[in-house]
Amino acid sequence: MRRLPTVSDVAEAAGVSRQTVSNVLNTPEIVRAETTERVRAAIERLGYRPHASARRLRTRRSSTIGVRLDPGADGMSGSLLDRFLHALVERADADGLRVLLYTAVDEDAEIATFERLLDGADVDALVLTSTHYGDRRIPWLVEHDVRFVTFGRPWGEHDTTDRSHRWVDVDGRVGVRAATASLLEQGHRRIAFLGWPEGSGTGDDRRAGWREAMLAAGVPDADMTALDLGVEEDPLDLGIGGRAVAAVAPRPDAVVCASDSLALGARLALGPDVPVVGYDDTPVARALGFPSVAQPLDEVAAAVLELLASDEGDHHRLLAPRLVRR
Amino acid sequence: MRRLPTVSDVAEAAGVSRQTVSNVLNTPEIVRAETTERVRAAIERLGYRPHASARRLRTRRSSTIGVRLDPGADGMSGSLLDRFLHALVERADADGLRVLLYTAVDEDAEIATFERLLDGADVDALVLTSTHYGDRRIPWLVEHDVRFVTFGRPWGEHDTTDRSHRWVDVDGRVGVRAATASLLEQGHRRIAFLGWPEGSGTGDDRRAGWREAMLAAGVPDADMTALDLGVEEDPLDLGIGGRAVAAVAPRPDAVVCASDSLALGARLALGPDVPVVGYDDTPVARALGFPSVAQPLDEVAAAVLELLASDEGDHHRLLAPRLVRR
């Protein structure tokens, strides 16, 4: 790979010691003018430039943020994290920060990667995605005094009180509540919720938004049970949600979904006459023309970098999503 | 951000000079045993670790590959580059290489970014995607003696002869020829090609595969003109391909497409009775159950890293795609 000129090359070209080159660069006031000139000429001639690594070595800071490239990127909702990554890289670049990617097959591997990246000062902060109940990465980072922000809540008791965990999230409950309310306004009443099995923070939060809107519209709790559908998503079987919703009798008037891939399944199973609303506003929602709840990923990226940069103010941000009507 | 212990911290803790710490780390044979022991104890106590930046500074190598995060990632085909990036990060990690992301709004901005990244030795090699006719990035990199590999051919006269441009690509012509042949085997004859306007290397290559298969099946050149459709894709208007194909009279028997988003448009316009074949095997093709040409992205990533690492052998690799039948 490409070899850049070193301090030794400059020293040799100028006929001085490496220490003298270093003095010219760092403490020119102690070097004789004639020597300084000779060293500067060699620097110019060789195209030597004080090195980012030298700067990092002095400051012990890399100005680099580590971000895991999520293995789920192959699915439709995976594109959400790719779009977040894009917004983050653009904003970080404007702030003079770099984004270094890593992958990890599980939490243990990810924690081992943290150690490696931090020990080498390859990164000095981390941005985590795909947080979940009992996420072991969080206590590890807190214990090791690592600067980090998660896109996603801790999903625990201390969501908003534990200042050691900085996070940015989008209020899925509010988004799904708005989506359900828009279907209720259109006169639909038997509105199914097609989400994931209970137990995921994100999924339960979105389900709560549906329940709240239905209760507010006077739908009895008992009527909701048959309309509350949780399926394990499978990127290789996008029909799974459609089969679940097609099995509901009598057929729902409309379906509000925890993801666009679930909404696609519902749309394909029920046809275009049953309104569906998706989540994440992916190209699929635009292609098939169904409404979807959009996460404000630019705002999320900006908030993540703000929380990384400053100890002032709130340690978390819960941003509002937007229902894209179609 | 996190501050790691420095050589100065170790020197202070051990009551020696920074030079002595450096000697213990680099030339321990010249240091007295007792001093070495004191310095090592301080290193252990403070958790000091010789720094990745120090290693980089010595070697002038960062073991980091720069990759542009493509602005097209929001569309359906954009997910292809995200999947390639994922394969690349995983394979690079196994080789001890890191991937640093950057963004750029246009070629000038990207070339300015190259200068910045290379001057600071933040990266020592680049992987480029989205190559095209007259790509100005390539001559710049060649002229500046930068190590790089493109995912995508130069799309010029010297594709396979110019050894200064290393590239990996997938043979789209072969993929679309196989897709068209599979439709011909099923007895279809009026097979439309839905692609992009003439002038893009990738698009014209895929179109050539359709033409070859049709000619081989004895379809006269004149019959092909009305079936050869080129539209400007628009991520906000995925119906554009569907409208083009619906306007063909008499209606085509089948449609082979240059992308899955074009195939989706054709499927929505013509209904499930007219077979369509897509390209890139995205989640949309899986969801709607139409066949698609899959690019072997793991193989592409492996070949990119091989070409980056070695000067031996071919300077390019043209890999075969695979028709995923459904």
XYZ file of C-alpha atoms in Angstrom:
652
model
C 0.000 0.000 0.000
C 0.974 3.628 -0.390
C 3.940 4.766 1.732
C 4.033 8.418 2.658
C 7.306 10.247 3.411
C 8.328 9.993 7.060
C 10.190 12.232 9.470
C 13.251 10.065 8.769
C 12.999 10.795 5.053
C 12.848 14.516 5.783
C 15.772 14.271 8.232
C 17.900 12.448 5.678
C 17.016 14.863 2.878
C 17.815 17.877 5.071
C 20.948 16.315 6.581
C 19.663 16.747 10.163
C 18.489 14.432 12.950
C 14.898 13.273 13.370
C 14.796 15.269 16.601
C 15.630 18.433 14.665
C 12.787 17.780 12.223
C 10.489 17.272 15.182
C 11.712 20.532 16.724
C 11.080 22.413 13.493
C 7.531 21.088 13.504
C 6.749 21.496 17.185
C 9.132 24.025 18.766
C 10.601 26.030 15.858
C 11.707 28.787 18.254
C 14.595 26.612 19.486
C 15.946 25.865 15.979
C 18.368 28.067 14.051
C 16.734 29.933 11.172
C 19.041 28.413 8.567
C 18.293 24.850 9.775
C 14.564 25.561 9.869
C 14.723 26.726 6.291
C 16.600 23.614 5.156
C 14.095 21.332 6.912
C 11.110 23.231 5.524
C 12.546 22.948 2.018
C 12.900 19.171 2.454
C 9.332 18.940 3.804
C 8.090 20.850 0.782
C 10.149 18.831 -1.702
C 9.105 15.426 -0.331
C 5.501 16.414 0.240
C 5.774 15.406 3.893
C 2.742 16.279 5.975
C 2.428 16.012 9.742
C 0.395 12.914 10.065
C -3.112 12.386 11.376
C -1.688 9.556 13.435
C 0.865 11.904 14.969
C -1.907 14.284 15.910
C -3.866 11.378 17.372
C -0.853 10.179 19.252
C -0.354 13.607 20.831
C -3.988 14.085 21.748
C -4.903 10.428 22.352
C -8.012 11.268 20.380
C -8.913 9.826 17.012
C -11.995 11.928 16.247
C -13.440 8.673 15.000
C -16.769 7.157 15.913
C -17.245 3.400 15.726
C -20.560 2.184 14.335
C -21.625 -1.403 13.879
C -22.918 -2.270 10.462
C -25.979 -4.237 11.400
C -26.276 -7.784 10.078
C -30.012 -7.213 9.559
C -29.275 -4.879 6.662
C -30.416 -7.462 4.160
C -34.073 -7.138 5.123
C -36.384 -4.328 4.198
C -36.304 -2.645 7.618
C -32.530 -3.002 7.663
C -32.486 -0.174 5.185
C -33.582 2.074 8.052
C -30.253 1.612 9.806
C -28.433 2.114 6.519
C -30.256 5.404 6.054
C -29.407 6.392 9.633
C -25.762 5.513 8.970
C -25.834 7.709 5.903
C -27.241 10.677 7.819
C -24.667 10.107 10.564
C -21.693 9.937 8.178
C -22.779 13.149 6.446
C -23.246 15.059 9.680
C -20.107 13.643 11.284
C -18.080 14.651 8.242
C -19.310 18.227 8.608
C -18.078 18.147 12.233
C -14.646 16.775 11.258
C -15.447 13.364 12.691
C -14.906 10.060 10.936
C -17.034 6.937 11.029
C -15.324 3.560 11.284
C -17.429 0.472 10.689
C -17.286 -2.847 12.422
C -19.404 -5.974 12.391
C -20.085 -8.451 15.149
C -22.042 -11.684 15.184
C -23.250 -11.358 18.787
C -22.891 -9.268 21.943
C -19.755 -11.066 23.171
C -18.047 -10.525 19.835
C -19.140 -6.899 19.862
C -17.738 -6.306 23.344
C -14.447 -7.921 22.250
C -14.438 -5.534 19.299
C -15.014 -2.563 21.640
C -11.909 -3.582 23.592
C -9.826 -3.853 20.468
C -10.995 -0.544 18.994
C -10.658 1.368 22.252
C -7.291 -0.093 23.240
C -5.848 0.938 19.931
C -7.588 4.325 20.140
C -9.002 3.539 16.722
C -12.212 5.108 17.943
C -12.932 7.333 20.895
C -16.689 7.042 20.917
C -19.331 4.557 19.853
C -22.795 4.817 18.400
C -24.917 1.745 19.038
C -28.073 0.669 17.272
C -30.491 -2.222 17.830
C -30.688 -1.871 21.598
C -32.938 -4.311 23.437
C -34.019 -5.529 26.871
C -30.988 -6.640 28.904
C -28.454 -5.330 26.388
C -25.087 -6.342 27.934
C -23.157 -3.873 25.810
C -24.504 -0.939 27.801
C -23.210 -1.855 31.292
C -19.853 -2.801 29.737
C -19.489 0.617 28.140
C -20.620 2.429 31.294
C -18.214 0.428 33.445
C -15.306 1.115 31.078
C -16.093 4.817 30.982
C -16.540 4.861 27.215
C -18.314 7.707 25.523
C -21.330 6.344 23.667
C -24.827 7.167 22.484
C -27.436 4.640 21.435
C -30.033 5.069 18.719
C -32.690 3.246 20.685
C -33.778 3.379 24.307
C -32.342 1.120 26.986
C -35.885 -0.317 27.278
C -35.575 -0.689 31.012
C -36.800 0.916 34.202
C -34.233 3.683 34.157
C -34.834 4.895 30.609
C -34.989 8.534 31.505
C -33.218 8.711 34.848
C -29.882 6.954 34.295
C -27.603 9.711 33.026
C -24.766 7.310 32.246
C -26.663 6.040 29.206
C -27.218 8.687 26.559
C -29.743 7.799 23.908
C -31.812 9.107 21.035
C -34.981 7.382 19.984
C -38.101 7.905 17.926
C -41.444 7.701 19.675
C -42.984 4.702 17.914
C -45.981 4.724 20.217
C -46.894 8.228 19.080
C -46.335 7.235 15.425
C -48.540 4.145 15.545
C -51.160 6.023 17.574
C -51.329 8.647 14.806
C -51.500 5.934 12.136
C -54.355 4.183 13.967
C -56.158 7.477 14.570
C -56.013 8.267 10.838
C -57.705 4.920 10.069
C -60.328 5.538 12.772
C -61.018 8.976 11.256
C -61.641 7.283 7.896
C -64.430 5.316 9.626
C -62.610 2.021 10.127
C -63.200 0.302 13.437
C -61.941 -3.288 13.202
C -58.320 -2.206 12.860
C -55.829 -5.020 13.345
C -52.317 -4.468 14.708
C -49.734 -6.584 12.895
C -46.501 -6.562 14.863
C -43.996 -8.840 16.551
C -44.531 -11.213 19.504
C -44.658 -9.461 22.882
C -41.296 -8.928 24.560
C -39.448 -6.587 22.211
C -39.198 -3.011 23.454
C -39.748 -1.477 20.042
C -42.623 -3.797 19.147
C -44.465 -3.428 22.451
C -44.116 0.328 22.252
C -45.712 0.410 18.790
C -48.467 -1.970 19.937
C -49.176 0.400 22.871
C -49.800 3.217 20.393
C -52.423 1.139 18.579
C -54.117 0.172 21.863
C -54.209 3.780 23.069
C -55.875 5.022 19.891
C -58.383 2.169 19.880
C -59.280 2.687 23.572
C -59.621 6.436 22.986
C -62.093 5.649 20.193
C -64.139 3.499 22.584
C -63.189 0.066 21.206
C -63.628 -2.400 24.097
C -60.529 -4.207 25.295
C -62.131 -7.588 24.575
C -62.631 -6.701 20.892
C -58.959 -5.969 20.534
C -57.617 -9.398 21.485
C -58.412 -11.082 18.163
C -56.990 -8.093 16.276
C -53.630 -8.078 18.070
C -51.259 -10.109 15.893
C -47.622 -10.861 16.673
C -45.463 -12.782 14.198
C -41.730 -13.488 14.024
C -40.541 -11.700 10.897
C -38.466 -13.686 8.448
C -36.730 -11.865 5.596
C -37.062 -15.006 3.476
C -40.796 -15.315 4.106
C -42.398 -11.911 3.803
C -45.813 -13.585 3.445
C -45.888 -14.540 7.129
C -47.693 -11.394 8.264
C -50.177 -11.687 5.425
C -51.125 -15.210 6.460
C -51.660 -14.092 10.074
C -53.907 -11.225 9.072
C -55.823 -13.297 6.476
C -56.656 -15.816 9.205
C -58.589 -13.213 11.254
C -62.369 -13.661 10.957
C -64.298 -11.563 10.359
C -61.773 -9.822 8.190
C -60.297 -6.582 9.628
C -61.332 -3.229 8.096
C -57.745 -2.018 8.108
C -54.295 -3.017 9.388
C -51.680 -0.913 11.153
C -48.246 -2.551 11.051
C -44.984 -2.418 12.998
C -42.945 -2.479 9.761
C -43.287 -1.951 6.023
C -42.447 -5.589 5.345
C -45.356 -6.666 7.562
C -47.539 -4.099 5.760
C -46.441 -5.511 2.404
C -47.490 -8.994 3.555
C -50.873 -7.646 4.677
C -51.351 -5.756 1.421
C -50.542 -8.818 -0.692
C -52.846 -11.033 1.401
C -55.839 -8.672 1.636
C -55.570 -6.751 -1.641
C -55.638 -2.994 -2.196
C -59.183 -2.527 -0.772
C -58.127 -3.005 2.854
C -56.080 0.006 3.965
C -52.735 -0.791 5.559
C -50.264 1.550 7.233
C -46.589 0.603 7.476
C -43.662 1.794 9.549
C -40.273 3.202 8.394
C -41.458 4.622 5.061
C -39.243 2.368 2.951
C -39.167 2.383 -0.862
C -41.685 -0.484 -0.708
C -44.309 1.741 0.936
C -43.711 4.378 -1.723
C -43.817 1.771 -4.495
C -47.074 0.199 -3.381
C -48.530 3.526 -2.304
C -49.486 2.745 1.271
C -49.014 5.256 4.120
C -46.182 4.680 6.537
C -44.686 6.191 9.694
C -41.370 7.885 8.848
C -38.539 8.201 11.387
C -36.705 11.562 11.220
C -33.254 10.044 10.635
C -31.460 13.322 9.966
C -32.703 14.652 13.285
C -31.690 11.412 14.978
C -28.152 11.672 13.559
C -27.875 15.331 14.624
C -29.100 14.532 18.134
C -26.700 11.577 18.451
C -23.731 13.810 17.597
C -24.933 16.538 19.967
C -25.196 14.108 22.852
C -21.762 12.677 22.010
C -20.177 16.110 21.968
C -21.610 17.701 25.086
C -22.253 16.891 28.715
C -24.726 19.733 29.036
C -28.493 19.373 28.941
C -30.606 16.264 28.628
C -28.934 12.916 28.225
C -31.699 11.631 25.968
C -33.938 12.770 23.115
C -37.239 11.202 22.138
C -38.118 12.483 18.660
C -41.522 12.492 17.004
C -42.051 10.452 13.834
C -44.256 11.646 10.987
C -47.158 9.805 9.344
C -46.665 9.954 5.565
C -50.203 9.868 4.142
C -50.779 8.435 0.691
C -14.094 12.134 24.786
C -12.110 9.351 26.400
C -8.456 10.153 27.150
C -6.097 7.201 27.261
C -2.876 7.243 29.319
C 0.076 8.649 27.385
C 3.805 8.018 27.386
C 4.107 11.157 29.537
C 1.766 9.700 32.134
C 3.852 6.543 32.259
C 7.087 8.545 32.475
C 5.750 10.621 35.365
C 4.425 7.587 37.225
C 7.741 5.742 36.840
C 9.865 8.816 37.582
C 11.763 8.551 34.268
C 11.937 10.567 31.047
C 9.638 9.996 28.052
C 12.703 8.858 26.116
C 13.273 6.122 28.679
C 9.692 4.914 28.347
C 10.166 4.880 24.587
C 13.397 2.906 24.994
C 11.673 0.348 27.213
C 9.021 -0.115 24.529
C 11.283 -0.108 21.475
C 14.872 -0.908 22.472
C 14.669 -2.540 25.924
C 18.198 -3.978 25.545
C 19.697 -0.541 26.209
C 17.729 0.043 29.455
C 18.815 -1.136 32.904
C 16.736 -4.067 34.217
C 15.605 -2.181 37.309
C 14.392 0.796 35.239
C 12.635 -1.501 32.790
C 10.803 -3.149 35.642
C 9.694 0.210 37.084
C 8.421 1.383 33.696
C 6.630 -1.891 33.029
C 4.925 -1.664 36.420
C 3.703 1.861 35.591
C 2.490 0.698 32.181
C 0.569 -2.122 33.834
C -0.851 0.114 36.584
C -2.058 2.839 34.210
C -3.289 0.435 31.563
C -1.094 2.149 28.969
C -1.004 0.408 25.594
C 1.235 1.249 22.680
C -1.159 3.037 20.463
C -2.513 2.135 17.050
C -1.606 5.633 15.970
C 1.979 5.070 17.056
C 2.104 1.923 14.957
C 0.597 3.819 12.045
C 3.063 6.614 12.513
C 5.964 4.167 12.380
C 4.688 2.295 9.363
C 2.900 5.154 7.596
C 0.140 2.649 7.065
C -3.296 2.876 8.544
C -4.640 -0.523 7.409
C -7.796 1.400 6.682
C -9.810 1.364 3.492
C -11.942 4.357 2.569
C -15.357 3.611 1.090
C -17.940 6.120 -0.014
C -21.392 5.615 1.396
C -23.431 6.080 -1.727
C -26.146 8.722 -1.714
C -28.385 6.383 -3.732
C -28.839 4.153 -0.707
C -32.378 5.368 -0.197
C -33.696 3.610 -3.299
C -34.359 -0.072 -3.644
C -31.238 -0.813 -5.695
C -29.188 1.267 -3.272
C -29.524 -1.644 -0.897
C -27.189 -3.549 -3.218
C -24.295 -1.270 -2.313
C -25.211 -1.487 1.347
C -25.071 -5.267 1.112
C -21.710 -5.048 -0.669
C -20.452 -2.734 2.079
C -21.541 -5.256 4.649
C -19.715 -8.100 2.925
C -16.639 -5.881 2.577
C -16.594 -4.833 6.255
C -16.911 -8.448 7.392
C -14.128 -9.689 5.147
C -11.885 -6.698 5.831
C -12.296 -7.224 9.571
C -11.119 -10.815 9.206
C -7.996 -9.476 7.424
C -7.313 -6.893 10.159
C -8.369 -4.033 7.910
C -10.746 -1.273 8.874
C -13.346 0.477 6.751
C -13.741 4.231 7.063
C -16.779 5.816 5.465
C -17.064 9.094 3.675
C -19.756 10.805 1.664
C -19.444 13.186 -1.261
C -22.058 15.077 -3.231
C -20.184 14.941 -6.543
C -16.891 13.922 -8.154
C -15.086 17.157 -7.280
C -16.092 16.839 -3.650
C -15.035 13.205 -3.687
C -11.605 14.020 -5.115
C -11.168 16.720 -2.438
C -12.043 14.077 0.143
C -9.436 11.711 -1.343
C -6.792 14.398 -0.835
C -7.824 14.981 2.748
C -7.951 11.289 3.657
C -4.675 10.429 1.947
C -2.762 13.445 3.219
C -3.677 12.572 6.775
C -2.960 8.886 6.129
C -6.442 8.217 7.444
C -6.749 5.625 4.706
C -4.156 3.946 2.560
C -6.459 2.469 -0.049
C -9.846 3.204 -1.557
C -12.709 1.087 -2.788
C -14.918 2.882 -5.283
C -18.434 2.021 -6.354
C -20.794 3.507 -8.937
C -18.213 3.839 -11.692
C -19.406 5.266 -15.000
C -18.283 6.486 -18.416
C -15.682 9.251 -18.063
C -15.314 8.810 -14.298
C -12.794 11.545 -13.342
C -11.955 9.894 -10.037
C -10.046 7.110 -11.777
C -7.390 9.188 -13.593
C -6.926 11.255 -10.427
C -6.205 8.149 -8.357
C -3.905 6.678 -11.015
C -1.994 9.949 -11.332
C -1.571 10.239 -7.548
C -0.386 6.637 -7.287
C -3.156 5.666 -4.876
C -3.989 2.054 -4.289
C -7.622 1.475 -5.271
C -10.064 -1.093 -6.616
C -13.449 -0.318 -8.094
C -16.579 -2.415 -7.827
C -17.639 -1.685 -11.367
C -15.765 -1.616 -14.659
C -14.178 1.544 -16.050
C -16.691 1.229 -18.925
C -14.160 2.425 -21.447
C -12.026 1.079 -24.243
C -9.286 -0.138 -21.954
C -11.445 -2.139 -19.560
C -9.267 -5.189 -19.601
C -5.908 -3.872 -20.774
C -5.161 -0.918 -18.479
C -3.421 -2.511 -15.514
C -3.407 0.731 -13.518
C -7.135 0.341 -12.860
C -8.005 -2.716 -10.827
C -11.645 -3.647 -10.794
C -14.180 -6.289 -9.879
C -17.524 -6.465 -11.608
C -20.456 -8.765 -12.143
C -21.314 -9.792 -15.662
C -24.770 -8.263 -16.043
C -24.950 -9.222 -19.702
C -24.625 -12.902 -18.800
C -27.211 -12.504 -16.019
C -29.838 -10.834 -18.202
C -29.115 -13.278 -21.044
C -29.862 -16.165 -18.653
C -33.024 -14.414 -17.401
C -34.234 -13.876 -20.976
C -33.344 -17.445 -21.971
C -35.402 -18.780 -19.049
C -38.448 -16.827 -20.294
C -37.862 -18.044 -23.866
C -37.703 -21.636 -22.580
C -41.097 -21.123 -20.936
C -42.444 -20.399 -24.439
C -42.579 -16.587 -24.229
C -41.498 -14.717 -27.322
C -42.561 -11.080 -27.016
C -40.202 -10.414 -24.120
C -39.740 -6.720 -23.356
C -36.552 -5.320 -21.867
C -37.255 -2.632 -19.269
C -34.051 -0.769 -18.507
C -32.515 2.689 -18.478
C -31.944 5.050 -21.415
C -28.941 4.155 -23.558
C -25.615 5.571 -22.385
C -25.046 3.953 -19.008
C -22.423 1.219 -19.009
C -24.317 -1.019 -16.624
C -27.647 -0.523 -18.378
C -26.326 -1.062 -21.905
C -24.517 -4.191 -20.780
C -27.736 -5.666 -19.361
C -29.646 -4.660 -22.503
C -27.011 -6.459 -24.610
C -27.733 -9.682 -22.699
C -31.422 -9.460 -23.584
C -30.631 -8.754 -27.253
C -28.212 -11.692 -27.464
C -30.733 -14.146 -26.044
C -33.514 -12.845 -28.317
C -31.311 -12.997 -31.439
C -30.168 -16.506 -30.502
C -33.853 -17.525 -30.334
C -34.417 -16.137 -33.833
C -36.380 -13.014 -32.895
C -35.843 -10.507 -35.753
C -34.082 -7.267 -34.902
C -37.072 -5.242 -36.135
C -39.409 -6.968 -33.657
C -37.163 -5.949 -30.792
C -37.349 -2.194 -31.268
C -40.814 -1.766 -29.759
C -39.874 -4.052 -26.859
C -36.716 -2.158 -25.887
C -37.748 0.280 -23.162
C -35.472 2.762 -21.408
C -36.776 4.954 -18.575
C -35.072 7.259 -16.089
C -35.653 5.669 -12.721
C -37.003 7.887 -9.976
C -37.085 6.570 -6.400
C -40.158 8.713 -5.755
C -42.032 7.354 -8.769
C -41.599 3.613 -8.944
C -44.578 3.392 -11.300
C -42.584 4.905 -14.189
C -41.409 1.545 -15.563
C -44.886 0.111 -15.262
C -46.360 2.912 -17.359
C -43.731 2.404 -20.067
C -44.391 -1.313 -20.281
C -48.187 -0.907 -20.128
C -47.998 1.412 -23.157
C -46.536 -1.331 -25.388
C -49.139 -2.746 -27.798
C -49.692 -5.575 -28.233
C -48.882 -6.338 -24.642
C -45.566 -8.179 -24.040
C -45.649 -11.847 -22.957
C -42.999 -11.236 -20.318
C -40.600 -8.515 -19.120
C -36.939 -8.774 -18.200
C -35.781 -5.795 -16.155
C -32.524 -4.014 -15.316
C -33.541 -3.652 -11.645
C -36.008 -4.993 -9.111
C -37.660 -1.591 -8.782
C -38.348 -1.581 -12.532
C -39.636 -5.152 -12.193
C -41.910 -4.083 -9.355
C -43.363 -1.334 -11.569
C -43.932 -3.850 -14.385
C -45.535 -6.341 -12.009
C -47.900 -3.726 -10.562
C -48.842 -2.473 -14.047
C -49.328 -5.853 -15.739
C -50.485 -8.022 -12.834
C -49.158 -11.407 -11.753
C -50.041 -13.168 -15.033
C -47.215 -11.567 -17.024
C -43.890 -13.005 -15.835
C -41.245 -10.456 -14.885
C -37.609 -11.007 -13.952
C -35.775 -8.437 -11.837
C -32.137 -7.710 -11.112
C -30.293 -7.600 -7.741
C -32.578 -10.013 -5.881
C -33.745 -7.442 -3.329
C -36.270 -8.154 -0.556
C -38.932 -6.811 -2.928
C -38.321 -9.635 -5.424
C -38.543 -12.153 -2.593
C -41.685 -10.505 -1.209
C -43.542 -10.435 -4.517
C -42.119 -13.768 -5.593
C -40.617 -12.835 -8.942
C -37.274 -14.235 -10.158
C -34.270 -11.955 -10.080
C -30.592 -11.948 -11.032
C -28.455 -12.033 -7.856
C -24.976 -10.506 -7.696
C -22.477 -12.581 -5.674
C -21.574 -9.790 -3.246
C -19.484 -11.913 -0.900
C -17.361 -13.004 -3.844
C -17.128 -9.397 -5.019
C -15.913 -8.270 -1.578
C -13.358 -11.094 -1.419
C -12.057 -10.281 -4.903
C -11.823 -6.549 -4.105
C -9.650 -7.290 -1.063
C -7.496 -9.737 -3.011
C -6.830 -7.183 -5.727
C -6.062 -4.521 -3.108
C -3.579 -6.766 -1.336
C -1.590 -8.194 -4.220
C 0.101 -7.075 -7.408
C 0.187 -10.623 -8.738
C -2.229 -12.062 -11.266
C -5.081 -10.412 -13.076
C -5.923 -6.824 -12.330
C -9.641 -7.462 -12.829
C -12.326 -10.032 -12.067
C -15.614 -10.398 -13.898
C -17.869 -12.596 -11.767
C -20.946 -14.496 -12.871
C -24.324 -13.613 -11.365
C -26.959 -16.214 -10.578
C -30.591 -16.286 -11.721
C -32.789 -16.924 -8.666
C -35.839 -18.761 -10.057
C -39.149 -18.486 -8.241
